[in-house]
PDB file of C-alpha atoms in Angstrom:
ATOM      1  CA  UNK A   1     -19.498  19.836 -15.584  1.00 60.00           C
ATOM      2  CA  UNK A   2     -20.756  18.465 -11.545  1.00 77.00           C
ATOM      3  CA  UNK A   3     -17.960  16.953 -10.662  1.00 91.00           C
ATOM      4  CA  UNK A   4     -17.238  13.653  -7.743  1.00 95.00           C
ATOM      5  CA  UNK A   5     -20.342  13.418  -5.755  1.00 95.00           C
ATOM      6  CA  UNK A   6     -19.643  11.819  -2.291  1.00 97.00           C
ATOM      7  CA  UNK A   7     -22.558  12.028   0.267  1.00 96.00           C
ATOM      8  CA  UNK A   8     -22.621  11.969   3.434  1.00 97.00           C
ATOM      9  CA  UNK A   9     -19.816  13.869   4.091  1.00 96.00           C
ATOM     10  CA  UNK A  10     -19.923  12.789   7.808  1.00 96.00           C
ATOM     11  CA  UNK A  11     -20.874   9.987   9.139  1.00 96.00           C
ATOM     12  CA  UNK A  12     -21.084   8.749  12.295  1.00 97.00           C
ATOM     13  CA  UNK A  13     -21.764   4.107  13.268  1.00 96.00           C
ATOM     14  CA  UNK A  14     -21.764   2.367  16.984  1.00 96.00           C
ATOM     15  CA  UNK A  15     -19.184  -1.048  16.618  1.00 96.00           C
ATOM     16  CA  UNK A  16     -21.225  -3.550  14.730  1.00 96.00           C
ATOM     17  CA  UNK A  17     -23.430  -1.210  13.000  1.00 96.00           C
ATOM     18  CA  UNK A  18     -23.812  -1.205   8.554  1.00 97.00           C
ATOM     19  CA  UNK A  19     -23.551   1.706   7.273  1.00 97.00           C
ATOM     20  CA  UNK A  20     -22.909   2.870   3.140  1.00 97.00           C
ATOM     21  CA  UNK A  21     -21.301   5.539   1.290  1.00 98.00           C
ATOM     22  CA  UNK A  22     -23.149   6.809  -1.986  1.00 97.00           C
ATOM     23  CA  UNK A  23     -20.305   8.531  -4.958  1.00 97.00           C
ATOM     24  CA  UNK A  24     -21.783   9.325  -8.593  1.00 96.00           C
ATOM     25  CA  UNK A  25     -19.195   9.968 -10.803  1.00 96.00           C
ATOM     26  CA  UNK A  26     -18.010  12.806 -13.571  1.00 94.00           C
ATOM     27  CA  UNK A  27     -20.761  11.720 -15.880  1.00 93.00           C
ATOM     28  CA  UNK A  28     -19.193   9.799 -18.918  1.00 91.00           C
ATOM     29  CA  UNK A  29     -16.487   8.344 -17.649  1.00 92.00           C
ATOM     30  CA  UNK A  30     -15.788   4.735 -17.375  1.00 89.00           C
ATOM     31  CA  UNK A  31     -13.865   3.780 -14.282  1.00 92.00           C
ATOM     32  CA  UNK A  32     -14.213   5.157 -10.685  1.00 94.00           C
ATOM     33  CA  UNK A  33     -12.433   3.744  -7.141  1.00 94.00           C
ATOM     34  CA  UNK A  34     -12.714   3.731  -3.535  1.00 95.00           C
ATOM     35  CA  UNK A  35      -9.647   5.209  -0.977  1.00 95.00           C
ATOM     36  CA  UNK A  36      -9.482   4.875   2.760  1.00 95.00           C
ATOM     37  CA  UNK A  37      -7.920   7.854   3.644  1.00 94.00           C
ATOM     38  CA  UNK A  38      -5.535   7.511   6.933  1.00 93.00           C
ATOM     39  CA  UNK A  39      -2.425   9.852   8.160  1.00 88.00           C
ATOM     40  CA  UNK A  40      -1.006   7.073   9.698  1.00 87.00           C
ATOM     41  CA  UNK A  41      -1.628   4.870   5.917  1.00 87.00           C
ATOM     42  CA  UNK A  42      -2.596   7.676   3.616  1.00 89.00           C
ATOM     43  CA  UNK A  43      -4.863   6.214   0.603  1.00 91.00           C
ATOM     44  CA  UNK A  44      -5.114   2.956   0.326  1.00 91.00           C
ATOM     45  CA  UNK A  45      -6.826   1.393  -2.843  1.00 91.00           C
ATOM     46  CA  UNK A  46     -10.703  -0.506  -1.800  1.00 93.00           C
ATOM     47  CA  UNK A  47     -12.022  -1.261  -5.373  1.00 92.00           C
ATOM     48  CA  UNK A  48     -11.762   0.015  -9.205  1.00 91.00           C
ATOM     49  CA  UNK A  49     -14.152  -0.620 -11.598  1.00 91.00           C
ATOM     50  CA  UNK A  50     -13.874  -0.155 -14.889  1.00 89.00           C
ATOM     51  CA  UNK A  51     -17.003   0.415 -17.526  1.00 86.00           C
ATOM     52  CA  UNK A  52     -19.136  -1.144 -14.114  1.00 86.00           C
ATOM     53  CA  UNK A  53     -16.810  -4.283 -13.742  1.00 87.00           C
ATOM     54  CA  UNK A  54     -14.689  -5.207 -10.987  1.00 86.00           C
ATOM     55  CA  UNK A  55     -11.255  -5.017 -11.462  1.00 84.00           C
ATOM     56  CA  UNK A  56      -9.059  -5.119  -7.930  1.00 79.00           C
ATOM     57  CA  UNK A  57     -11.243  -5.639  -4.602  1.00 77.00           C
ATOM     58  CA  UNK A  58      -8.798  -5.234  -2.312  1.00 73.00           C
ATOM     59  CA  UNK A  59      -7.337  -7.889  -1.418  1.00 73.00           C
ATOM     60  CA  UNK A  60      -6.881  -7.068   2.598  1.00 70.00           C
ATOM     61  CA  UNK A  61     -10.568  -4.664   2.942  1.00 69.00           C
ATOM     62  CA  UNK A  62     -12.703  -8.056   1.475  1.00 72.00           C
ATOM     63  CA  UNK A  63     -13.783  -9.873   3.893  1.00 84.00           C
ATOM     64  CA  UNK A  64     -16.557  -6.304   5.082  1.00 92.00           C
ATOM     65  CA  UNK A  65     -15.838  -4.008   2.582  1.00 93.00           C
ATOM     66  CA  UNK A  66     -17.976  -4.504  -0.414  1.00 92.00           C
ATOM     67  CA  UNK A  67     -18.220  -1.494  -3.853  1.00 93.00           C
ATOM     68  CA  UNK A  68     -21.091  -1.839  -5.972  1.00 93.00           C
ATOM     69  CA  UNK A  69     -22.027   0.348  -9.130  1.00 92.00           C
ATOM     70  CA  UNK A  70     -24.676  -0.092 -10.105  1.00 86.00           C
ATOM     71  CA  UNK A  71     -24.977   0.879 -12.976  1.00 89.00           C
ATOM     72  CA  UNK A  72     -23.012   4.149 -14.462  1.00 87.00           C
ATOM     73  CA  UNK A  73     -23.485   7.540 -12.269  1.00 91.00           C
ATOM     74  CA  UNK A  74     -24.040   6.028  -8.832  1.00 94.00           C
ATOM     75  CA  UNK A  75     -21.242   3.211  -6.770  1.00 96.00           C
ATOM     76  CA  UNK A  76     -21.721   2.154  -2.934  1.00 96.00           C
ATOM     77  CA  UNK A  77     -19.501   0.763  -0.760  1.00 96.00           C
ATOM     78  CA  UNK A  78     -21.339  -1.182   2.139  1.00 95.00           C
ATOM     79  CA  UNK A  79     -18.587  -1.316   5.777  1.00 95.00           C
ATOM     80  CA  UNK A  80     -20.570  -4.096   6.777  1.00 94.00           C
ATOM     81  CA  UNK A  81     -19.597  -4.290  10.701  1.00 95.00           C
ATOM     82  CA  UNK A  82     -18.291  -1.219  11.583  1.00 96.00           C
ATOM     83  CA  UNK A  83     -14.874  -1.453  12.699  1.00 95.00           C
ATOM     84  CA  UNK A  84     -13.589   1.176  15.631  1.00 96.00           C
ATOM     85  CA  UNK A  85     -10.366   1.282  13.000  1.00 94.00           C
ATOM     86  CA  UNK A  86     -13.052   1.836  10.321  1.00 95.00           C
ATOM     87  CA  UNK A  87     -13.079   5.707  10.940  1.00 97.00           C
ATOM     88  CA  UNK A  88     -10.980   7.186   8.233  1.00 96.00           C
ATOM     89  CA  UNK A  89     -11.622   9.413   4.902  1.00 96.00           C
ATOM     90  CA  UNK A  90     -13.083   7.194   2.244  1.00 97.00           C
ATOM     91  CA  UNK A  91     -12.627   9.328  -1.377  1.00 97.00           C
ATOM     92  CA  UNK A  92     -14.506   7.915  -4.706  1.00 97.00           C
ATOM     93  CA  UNK A  93     -12.439   9.198  -8.151  1.00 96.00           C
ATOM     94  CA  UNK A  94     -13.561   8.543 -11.188  1.00 95.00           C
ATOM     95  CA  UNK A  95     -11.140   8.959 -14.932  1.00 92.00           C
ATOM     96  CA  UNK A  96     -12.691   9.034 -18.280  1.00 89.00           C
ATOM     97  CA  UNK A  97     -10.497   5.932 -19.212  1.00 84.00           C
ATOM     98  CA  UNK A  98      -7.819   5.424 -17.066  1.00 82.00           C
ATOM     99  CA  UNK A  99      -5.565   3.030 -17.999  1.00 78.00           C
ATOM    100  CA  UNK A 100      -5.425   5.526 -21.201  1.00 76.00           C
ATOM    101  CA  UNK A 101      -5.614   9.199 -20.078  1.00 77.00           C
ATOM    102  CA  UNK A 102      -4.259   8.521 -16.328  1.00 81.00           C
ATOM    103  CA  UNK A 103      -6.995  11.193 -14.919  1.00 83.00           C
ATOM    104  CA  UNK A 104      -7.974  10.818 -11.376  1.00 91.00           C
ATOM    105  CA  UNK A 105     -10.975  12.899 -10.732  1.00 94.00           C
ATOM    106  CA  UNK A 106     -11.549  12.962  -6.658  1.00 95.00           C
ATOM    107  CA  UNK A 107     -14.768  13.021  -4.454  1.00 95.00           C
ATOM    108  CA  UNK A 108     -14.987  15.675  -1.536  1.00 94.00           C
ATOM    109  CA  UNK A 109     -14.825  12.072   1.005  1.00 96.00           C
ATOM    110  CA  UNK A 110     -16.993  10.806   3.673  1.00 97.00           C
ATOM    111  CA  UNK A 111     -15.245  11.072   7.078  1.00 97.00           C
ATOM    112  CA  UNK A 112     -16.322   8.314   8.859  1.00 97.00           C
ATOM    113  CA  UNK A 113     -16.364   7.713  12.107  1.00 97.00           C
ATOM    114  CA  UNK A 114     -16.927   4.392  14.369  1.00 97.00           C
ATOM    115  CA  UNK A 115     -17.421   4.630  18.442  1.00 96.00           C
TER     116      UNK A 115
ATOM    117  CA  UNK B   1       3.877  -5.661  -5.690  1.00 83.00           C
ATOM    118  CA  UNK B   2       4.045  -2.437  -6.728  1.00 87.00           C
ATOM    119  CA  UNK B   3       4.799   0.534  -4.058  1.00 92.00           C
ATOM    120  CA  UNK B   4       5.444   3.408  -3.699  1.00 94.00           C
ATOM    121  CA  UNK B   5       8.136   5.615  -0.688  1.00 95.00           C
ATOM    122  CA  UNK B   6       7.664   9.068  -0.085  1.00 94.00           C
ATOM    123  CA  UNK B   7       9.525  11.431   2.352  1.00 85.00           C
ATOM    124  CA  UNK B   8       8.844  10.702   5.821  1.00 78.00           C
ATOM    125  CA  UNK B   9       6.319  12.718   6.978  1.00 87.00           C
ATOM    126  CA  UNK B  10       6.247  16.804   7.773  1.00 94.00           C
ATOM    127  CA  UNK B  11       8.094  19.155   5.565  1.00 95.00           C
ATOM    128  CA  UNK B  12       8.654  22.332   7.656  1.00 96.00           C
ATOM    129  CA  UNK B  13      10.372  25.264   5.052  1.00 96.00           C
ATOM    130  CA  UNK B  14      10.663  28.760   5.792  1.00 97.00           C
ATOM    131  CA  UNK B  15       8.764  30.621   2.124  1.00 97.00           C
ATOM    132  CA  UNK B  16      10.634  31.314  -1.075  1.00 97.00           C
ATOM    133  CA  UNK B  17      13.292  28.458  -0.090  1.00 97.00           C
ATOM    134  CA  UNK B  18      13.844  25.345  -2.706  1.00 98.00           C
ATOM    135  CA  UNK B  19      12.092  21.705  -1.962  1.00 97.00           C
ATOM    136  CA  UNK B  20      12.329  18.079  -2.521  1.00 97.00           C
ATOM    137  CA  UNK B  21      10.148  15.163  -1.658  1.00 97.00           C
ATOM    138  CA  UNK B  22      11.225  12.175  -2.611  1.00 97.00           C
ATOM    139  CA  UNK B  23       9.210   9.817  -3.751  1.00 97.00           C
ATOM    140  CA  UNK B  24      10.769   6.145  -5.216  1.00 97.00           C
ATOM    141  CA  UNK B  25       8.882   3.190  -6.209  1.00 96.00           C
ATOM    142  CA  UNK B  26       8.705  -0.426  -7.496  1.00 94.00           C
ATOM    143  CA  UNK B  27       6.854  -2.163 -10.018  1.00 90.00           C
ATOM    144  CA  UNK B  28       7.829  -4.442 -12.582  1.00 86.00           C
ATOM    145  CA  UNK B  29       5.586  -3.135 -15.743  1.00 85.00           C
ATOM    146  CA  UNK B  30       6.309  -0.240 -17.327  1.00 86.00           C
ATOM    147  CA  UNK B  31       4.751   2.694 -14.554  1.00 89.00           C
ATOM    148  CA  UNK B  32       3.101   5.578 -15.192  1.00 91.00           C
ATOM    149  CA  UNK B  33       3.744   8.054 -12.280  1.00 94.00           C
ATOM    150  CA  UNK B  34       2.083  11.055 -10.617  1.00 95.00           C
ATOM    151  CA  UNK B  35       2.137  13.110  -7.446  1.00 96.00           C
ATOM    152  CA  UNK B  36      -1.105  14.903  -6.223  1.00 96.00           C
ATOM    153  CA  UNK B  37      -2.231  17.366  -3.784  1.00 96.00           C
ATOM    154  CA  UNK B  38      -4.035  17.798  -1.717  1.00 95.00           C
ATOM    155  CA  UNK B  39      -4.811  21.168   0.720  1.00 95.00           C
ATOM    156  CA  UNK B  40      -6.705  20.856   3.686  1.00 92.00           C
ATOM    157  CA  UNK B  41      -9.821  19.964   3.043  1.00 88.00           C
ATOM    158  CA  UNK B  42     -10.144  19.473   0.016  1.00 91.00           C
ATOM    159  CA  UNK B  43     -10.230  16.382  -2.230  1.00 92.00           C
ATOM    160  CA  UNK B  44      -6.501  15.283  -3.823  1.00 93.00           C
ATOM    161  CA  UNK B  45      -5.990  17.198  -7.544  1.00 94.00           C
ATOM    162  CA  UNK B  46      -3.971  15.817 -10.191  1.00 94.00           C
ATOM    163  CA  UNK B  47       0.054  18.174 -10.298  1.00 96.00           C
ATOM    164  CA  UNK B  48       2.390  16.513 -12.308  1.00 94.00           C
ATOM    165  CA  UNK B  49       2.221  13.041 -14.488  1.00 94.00           C
ATOM    166  CA  UNK B  50       4.918  10.823 -16.600  1.00 94.00           C
ATOM    167  CA  UNK B  51       5.506   7.843 -17.839  1.00 92.00           C
ATOM    168  CA  UNK B  52       8.936   9.772 -20.015  1.00 94.00           C
ATOM    169  CA  UNK B  53      11.894   9.213 -18.450  1.00 96.00           C
ATOM    170  CA  UNK B  54      14.605  11.584 -18.246  1.00 97.00           C
ATOM    171  CA  UNK B  55      12.206  13.599 -19.465  1.00 96.00           C
ATOM    172  CA  UNK B  56      11.076  16.894 -17.119  1.00 97.00           C
ATOM    173  CA  UNK B  57       7.629  17.356 -16.898  1.00 97.00           C
ATOM    174  CA  UNK B  58       6.259  21.026 -15.096  1.00 97.00           C
ATOM    175  CA  UNK B  59       3.009  22.395 -14.218  1.00 95.00           C
ATOM    176  CA  UNK B  60       2.104  25.752 -11.659  1.00 93.00           C
ATOM    177  CA  UNK B  61       5.872  25.909 -10.211  1.00 96.00           C
ATOM    178  CA  UNK B  62       6.436  22.211  -9.117  1.00 98.00           C
ATOM    179  CA  UNK B  63       8.525  20.013 -11.746  1.00 98.00           C
ATOM    180  CA  UNK B  64       9.890  16.101 -11.942  1.00 98.00           C
ATOM    181  CA  UNK B  65      11.359  13.682 -14.174  1.00 98.00           C
ATOM    182  CA  UNK B  66      11.129  10.410 -14.125  1.00 97.00           C
ATOM    183  CA  UNK B  67      14.338   8.414 -13.877  1.00 97.00           C
ATOM    184  CA  UNK B  68      13.480   4.926 -14.079  1.00 95.00           C
ATOM    185  CA  UNK B  69      17.327   4.053 -13.658  1.00 95.00           C
ATOM    186  CA  UNK B  70      16.265   4.785 -10.401  1.00 96.00           C
ATOM    187  CA  UNK B  71      12.750   4.219  -9.508  1.00 96.00           C
ATOM    188  CA  UNK B  72      12.254   7.552  -8.776  1.00 97.00           C
ATOM    189  CA  UNK B  73      10.297   9.943  -9.090  1.00 98.00           C
ATOM    190  CA  UNK B  74      11.343  13.842  -6.986  1.00 98.00           C
ATOM    191  CA  UNK B  75       8.416  16.826  -6.874  1.00 98.00           C
ATOM    192  CA  UNK B  76      11.049  19.908  -7.165  1.00 98.00           C
ATOM    193  CA  UNK B  77       9.951  23.850  -6.626  1.00 98.00           C
ATOM    194  CA  UNK B  78      12.230  26.411  -6.727  1.00 98.00           C
ATOM    195  CA  UNK B  79      11.292  29.056  -4.223  1.00 97.00           C
ATOM    196  CA  UNK B  80       7.880  27.327  -2.590  1.00 97.00           C
ATOM    197  CA  UNK B  81       4.918  30.036  -1.875  1.00 97.00           C
ATOM    198  CA  UNK B  82       2.307  30.012   1.567  1.00 97.00           C
ATOM    199  CA  UNK B  83      -0.359  28.806  -0.646  1.00 97.00           C
ATOM    200  CA  UNK B  84       1.911  25.146  -1.231  1.00 97.00           C
ATOM    201  CA  UNK B  85       1.780  24.097   2.170  1.00 98.00           C
ATOM    202  CA  UNK B  86      -0.476  21.047   1.856  1.00 97.00           C
ATOM    203  CA  UNK B  87      -0.186  16.897   2.096  1.00 96.00           C
ATOM    204  CA  UNK B  88       1.194  14.962  -1.419  1.00 97.00           C
ATOM    205  CA  UNK B  89       1.074  12.315  -2.388  1.00 95.00           C
ATOM    206  CA  UNK B  90       3.147  10.122  -4.724  1.00 96.00           C
ATOM    207  CA  UNK B  91       1.812   7.455  -6.824  1.00 94.00           C
ATOM    208  CA  UNK B  92       1.703   4.663  -9.261  1.00 92.00           C
ATOM    209  CA  UNK B  93       0.298   2.972 -12.000  1.00 89.00           C
ATOM    210  CA  UNK B  94       1.238   0.218 -14.544  1.00 77.00           C
ATOM    211  CA  UNK B  95       0.836   0.939 -17.594  1.00 70.00           C
ATOM    212  CA  UNK B  96       0.919  -2.363 -19.365  1.00 64.00           C
ATOM    213  CA  UNK B  97      -0.767  -6.084 -19.168  1.00 61.00           C
ATOM    214  CA  UNK B  98      -3.663  -4.815 -17.372  1.00 63.00           C
ATOM    215  CA  UNK B  99      -1.456  -4.217 -14.031  1.00 62.00           C
ATOM    216  CA  UNK B 100      -3.749  -0.818 -14.323  1.00 78.00           C
ATOM    217  CA  UNK B 101      -3.919  -0.753 -10.345  1.00 82.00           C
ATOM    218  CA  UNK B 102      -2.597   2.949  -9.014  1.00 88.00           C
ATOM    219  CA  UNK B 103      -0.310   2.841  -5.589  1.00 90.00           C
ATOM    220  CA  UNK B 104       0.443   5.732  -3.776  1.00 92.00           C
ATOM    221  CA  UNK B 105       2.246   6.920  -1.100  1.00 93.00           C
ATOM    222  CA  UNK B 106       1.668   7.329   3.104  1.00 92.00           C
ATOM    223  CA  UNK B 107       1.520  11.271   1.824  1.00 94.00           C
ATOM    224  CA  UNK B 108       4.786  13.950   2.770  1.00 95.00           C
ATOM    225  CA  UNK B 109       2.532  17.385   4.289  1.00 95.00           C
ATOM    226  CA  UNK B 110       4.208  20.600   3.690  1.00 97.00           C
ATOM    227  CA  UNK B 111       4.589  23.565   5.759  1.00 97.00           C
ATOM    228  CA  UNK B 112       5.448  26.947   3.981  1.00 97.00           C
ATOM    229  CA  UNK B 113       5.829  29.792   7.073  1.00 96.00           C
ATOM    230  CA  UNK B 114       6.202  33.622   5.871  1.00 95.00           C
TER     231      UNK B 114
END
């Protein structure tokens, strides 16, 4: 089976641009997570979907970050407008049923650099 | 809200020595604890998980015991190898009341020297 797929792997944006990151979860998985990874803060949860319903919208990340689950096999994370402090690795993860299996599979991530 | 605190920053060891990476947590819910490992330029992968109090769980030579009385889930290995050099994350999730949001610690880098 294919694992979690993320595109692009690298993205460079100018401050103020809109960028869209993409994620395809493992086929059949019901739950999907978006994280931001930095050396200082580690992994921070941005969004959490259960069966395409948004369960967690990231609190402090709400204003410029918007994740959507367009169908069960595709999700996007939009950052609008980008700021230099958004430079990080963005990870997507999926789970067959997080509240039962507690198994979470991560994608390779998208490294975002905002100039 | 929930929180996870790990051994700060960088742990450097010589091959063959034992290691313990600390993890403590705070939650008002019944906890499920995890350790993830992330090698350089790779995705994090699950190493261990547990929700059972005082039961040791093991995988790939690593082990941890969830102690609810002290809110701890420390990761240990009796003899580290060069291939254990990686970033280790402790994470927490609630198991009831719909509180399934995972919370991660900031990570501990383990570097093993020959």
